[in-house]
Amino acid sequence: MPLRRPLTLSEWFAVATKINGRHRGKRDERAALLNRVELAIGMSMMVTFNVETDLDIANSSRGEITKIVLDERETGFTPTAPIVERAYPPACILVKMNRTKAVQLAGPEKNVLPLVPLERTL
């Protein structure tokens, strides 16, 4: 019987980039992830799945990245470097949504919500 546990980052990447036997040598467009994801403060973003439809955080909702909170395991961060490569996904990204019904959080400006990396099990 298979174990039911979350995949590790390397297992998730292996599953997501697995090449289908019929398309050997070609990229599998349904499951392929990029080796690198570029994020920047001020960058426009779009939600690509339904997070919380009652709050308008759903597929095709748009916003702008206002802050990137790094994983606590990251070391050697230089805030003045124009490009920073990290070993772990960010702990969270603060996004100012163009439209949301979410309650105003204490601290961030209006419509700013924290989004955390998605974790799925197969």
PDB file of C-alpha atoms in Angstrom:
ATOM      1  CA  MET A   1       0.000   0.000   0.000  1.00  0.00           C
ATOM      2  CA  PRO A   2       1.475   3.407  -0.939  1.00  0.00           C
ATOM      3  CA  LEU A   3       2.400   5.869   1.810  1.00  0.00           C
ATOM      4  CA  ARG A   4       0.337   9.044   2.000  1.00  0.00           C
ATOM      5  CA  ARG A   5       2.741  11.849   2.790  1.00  0.00           C
ATOM      6  CA  PRO A   6       3.584  15.168   1.195  1.00  0.00           C
ATOM      7  CA  LEU A   7       6.198  15.008  -1.547  1.00  0.00           C
ATOM      8  CA  THR A   8       9.580  16.544  -0.916  1.00  0.00           C
ATOM      9  CA  LEU A   9      10.603  19.416  -3.174  1.00  0.00           C
ATOM     10  CA  SER A  10      12.874  17.143  -5.227  1.00  0.00           C
ATOM     11  CA  GLU A  11      10.132  14.481  -5.559  1.00  0.00           C
ATOM     12  CA  TRP A  12       7.607  17.136  -6.627  1.00  0.00           C
ATOM     13  CA  PHE A  13      10.038  18.444  -9.246  1.00  0.00           C
ATOM     14  CA  ALA A  14      10.703  14.915 -10.555  1.00  0.00           C
ATOM     15  CA  VAL A  15       6.966  14.224 -10.932  1.00  0.00           C
ATOM     16  CA  ALA A  16       6.248  17.618 -12.476  1.00  0.00           C
ATOM     17  CA  THR A  17       9.005  17.365 -15.081  1.00  0.00           C
ATOM     18  CA  LYS A  18       8.528  13.680 -15.927  1.00  0.00           C
ATOM     19  CA  ILE A  19       8.552  13.114 -19.681  1.00  0.00           C
ATOM     20  CA  ASN A  20       5.637  11.060 -20.959  1.00  0.00           C
ATOM     21  CA  GLY A  21       6.731   7.947 -22.926  1.00  0.00           C
ATOM     22  CA  ARG A  22       4.885   9.041 -26.116  1.00  0.00           C
ATOM     23  CA  HIS A  23       6.634  12.412 -26.145  1.00  0.00           C
ATOM     24  CA  ARG A  24      10.150  11.186 -25.383  1.00  0.00           C
ATOM     25  CA  GLY A  25      12.566  14.023 -26.050  1.00  0.00           C
ATOM     26  CA  LYS A  26       9.843  16.677 -25.977  1.00  0.00           C
ATOM     27  CA  ARG A  27       8.657  18.762 -23.070  1.00  0.00           C
ATOM     28  CA  ASP A  28       5.447  17.484 -21.463  1.00  0.00           C
ATOM     29  CA  GLU A  29       3.394  20.683 -21.463  1.00  0.00           C
ATOM     30  CA  ARG A  30       0.833  19.392 -18.950  1.00  0.00           C
ATOM     31  CA  ALA A  31       3.236  18.724 -16.087  1.00  0.00           C
ATOM     32  CA  ALA A  32       6.469  20.587 -16.797  1.00  0.00           C
ATOM     33  CA  LEU A  33       7.724  23.158 -14.337  1.00  0.00           C
ATOM     34  CA  LEU A  34      10.533  25.557 -15.002  1.00  0.00           C
ATOM     35  CA  ASN A  35      13.872  24.922 -13.331  1.00  0.00           C
ATOM     36  CA  ARG A  36      13.743  28.500 -12.083  1.00  0.00           C
ATOM     37  CA  VAL A  37      10.924  30.850 -11.158  1.00  0.00           C
ATOM     38  CA  GLU A  38      11.693  34.553 -11.287  1.00  0.00           C
ATOM     39  CA  LEU A  39       9.948  36.810  -8.775  1.00  0.00           C
ATOM     40  CA  ALA A  40      10.339  40.534  -8.224  1.00  0.00           C
ATOM     41  CA  ILE A  41       8.761  43.165  -6.031  1.00  0.00           C
ATOM     42  CA  GLY A  42       6.366  45.139  -8.221  1.00  0.00           C
ATOM     43  CA  MET A  43       5.832  42.189 -10.567  1.00  0.00           C
ATOM     44  CA  SER A  44       2.286  41.491 -11.740  1.00  0.00           C
ATOM     45  CA  MET A  45       0.939  38.061 -10.856  1.00  0.00           C
ATOM     46  CA  MET A  46      -2.124  35.954 -11.541  1.00  0.00           C
ATOM     47  CA  VAL A  47      -3.675  33.212  -9.405  1.00  0.00           C
ATOM     48  CA  THR A  48      -3.886  30.009 -11.478  1.00  0.00           C
ATOM     49  CA  PHE A  49      -6.155  27.903  -9.259  1.00  0.00           C
ATOM     50  CA  ASN A  50      -9.004  28.493  -6.820  1.00  0.00           C
ATOM     51  CA  VAL A  51      -7.505  29.386  -3.431  1.00  0.00           C
ATOM     52  CA  GLU A  52     -10.608  30.881  -1.787  1.00  0.00           C
ATOM     53  CA  THR A  53     -13.409  31.667  -4.225  1.00  0.00           C
ATOM     54  CA  ASP A  54     -15.607  33.378  -1.589  1.00  0.00           C
ATOM     55  CA  LEU A  55     -12.862  35.986  -1.119  1.00  0.00           C
ATOM     56  CA  ASP A  56     -12.182  36.476  -4.865  1.00  0.00           C
ATOM     57  CA  ILE A  57      -8.817  34.694  -4.606  1.00  0.00           C
ATOM     58  CA  ALA A  58      -9.501  32.414  -7.517  1.00  0.00           C
ATOM     59  CA  ASN A  59      -8.301  31.369 -10.942  1.00  0.00           C
ATOM     60  CA  SER A  60      -7.404  34.482 -13.005  1.00  0.00           C
ATOM     61  CA  SER A  61      -7.412  36.906 -10.022  1.00  0.00           C
ATOM     62  CA  ARG A  62      -4.635  39.456 -10.464  1.00  0.00           C
ATOM     63  CA  GLY A  63      -2.352  41.403  -8.179  1.00  0.00           C
ATOM     64  CA  GLU A  64       1.142  42.786  -7.624  1.00  0.00           C
ATOM     65  CA  ILE A  65       3.962  41.392  -5.476  1.00  0.00           C
ATOM     66  CA  THR A  66       4.753  43.855  -2.663  1.00  0.00           C
ATOM     67  CA  LYS A  67       7.169  41.772  -0.556  1.00  0.00           C
ATOM     68  CA  ILE A  68       8.992  38.427  -0.726  1.00  0.00           C
ATOM     69  CA  VAL A  69       9.627  36.736   2.638  1.00  0.00           C
ATOM     70  CA  LEU A  70      12.547  34.298   2.328  1.00  0.00           C
ATOM     71  CA  ASP A  71      12.626  30.824   3.855  1.00  0.00           C
ATOM     72  CA  GLU A  72      14.357  30.793   7.255  1.00  0.00           C
ATOM     73  CA  ARG A  73      16.910  28.244   5.946  1.00  0.00           C
ATOM     74  CA  GLU A  74      18.303  30.754   3.440  1.00  0.00           C
ATOM     75  CA  THR A  75      21.737  32.163   4.248  1.00  0.00           C
ATOM     76  CA  GLY A  76      24.032  34.716   2.681  1.00  0.00           C
ATOM     77  CA  PHE A  77      21.291  37.117   1.605  1.00  0.00           C
ATOM     78  CA  THR A  78      22.539  40.444   0.251  1.00  0.00           C
ATOM     79  CA  PRO A  79      19.679  42.951  -0.094  1.00  0.00           C
ATOM     80  CA  THR A  80      21.681  45.153  -2.479  1.00  0.00           C
ATOM     81  CA  ALA A  81      22.281  42.400  -5.056  1.00  0.00           C
ATOM     82  CA  PRO A  82      20.120  42.952  -8.174  1.00  0.00           C
ATOM     83  CA  ILE A  83      19.591  39.197  -8.723  1.00  0.00           C
ATOM     84  CA  VAL A  84      19.453  36.656  -5.908  1.00  0.00           C
ATOM     85  CA  GLU A  85      19.276  32.888  -6.447  1.00  0.00           C
ATOM     86  CA  ARG A  86      17.725  30.951  -3.576  1.00  0.00           C
ATOM     87  CA  ALA A  87      17.786  27.267  -2.649  1.00  0.00           C
ATOM     88  CA  TYR A  88      14.262  27.163  -1.153  1.00  0.00           C
ATOM     89  CA  PRO A  89      10.880  28.582  -2.162  1.00  0.00           C
ATOM     90  CA  PRO A  90       9.915  31.781  -0.318  1.00  0.00           C
ATOM     91  CA  ALA A  91       8.140  31.389   3.042  1.00  0.00           C
ATOM     92  CA  CYS A  92       5.423  33.671   1.674  1.00  0.00           C
ATOM     93  CA  ILE A  93       4.810  36.407  -0.843  1.00  0.00           C
ATOM     94  CA  LEU A  94       2.749  39.475   0.040  1.00  0.00           C
ATOM     95  CA  VAL A  95       0.471  40.314  -2.865  1.00  0.00           C
ATOM     96  CA  LYS A  96      -1.716  43.381  -3.292  1.00  0.00           C
ATOM     97  CA  MET A  97      -4.782  41.953  -5.006  1.00  0.00           C
ATOM     98  CA  ASN A  98      -6.579  44.128  -7.546  1.00  0.00           C
ATOM     99  CA  ARG A  99      -9.878  42.972  -6.027  1.00  0.00           C
ATOM    100  CA  THR A 100     -10.662  40.858  -2.967  1.00  0.00           C
ATOM    101  CA  LYS A 101     -13.343  40.416  -0.317  1.00  0.00           C
ATOM    102  CA  ALA A 102     -10.768  39.385   2.312  1.00  0.00           C
ATOM    103  CA  VAL A 103     -10.847  41.170   5.669  1.00  0.00           C
ATOM    104  CA  GLN A 104      -8.131  43.805   6.123  1.00  0.00           C
ATOM    105  CA  LEU A 105      -5.163  42.266   7.967  1.00  0.00           C
ATOM    106  CA  ALA A 106      -3.411  44.231  10.699  1.00  0.00           C
ATOM    107  CA  GLY A 107      -0.228  45.748   9.330  1.00  0.00           C
ATOM    108  CA  PRO A 108      -0.230  45.419   5.554  1.00  0.00           C
ATOM    109  CA  GLU A 109      -1.927  47.980   3.380  1.00  0.00           C
ATOM    110  CA  LYS A 110      -5.412  47.412   1.968  1.00  0.00           C
ATOM    111  CA  ASN A 111      -5.924  44.281  -0.209  1.00  0.00           C
ATOM    112  CA  VAL A 112      -2.456  42.871   0.650  1.00  0.00           C
ATOM    113  CA  LEU A 113      -2.586  39.141   1.350  1.00  0.00           C
ATOM    114  CA  PRO A 114       0.124  36.592   2.185  1.00  0.00           C
ATOM    115  CA  LEU A 115       0.365  33.712  -0.289  1.00  0.00           C
ATOM    116  CA  VAL A 116       2.374  30.638   0.709  1.00  0.00           C
ATOM    117  CA  PRO A 117       3.858  27.937  -1.547  1.00  0.00           C
ATOM    118  CA  LEU A 118       1.405  25.230  -2.511  1.00  0.00           C
ATOM    119  CA  GLU A 119       2.017  21.738  -1.185  1.00  0.00           C
ATOM    120  CA  ARG A 120       0.200  18.779  -2.714  1.00  0.00           C
ATOM    121  CA  THR A 121       0.269  15.044  -2.261  1.00  0.00           C
ATOM    122  CA  LEU A 122      -0.248  12.524  -5.029  1.00  0.00           C
TER     123      LEU A 122
END
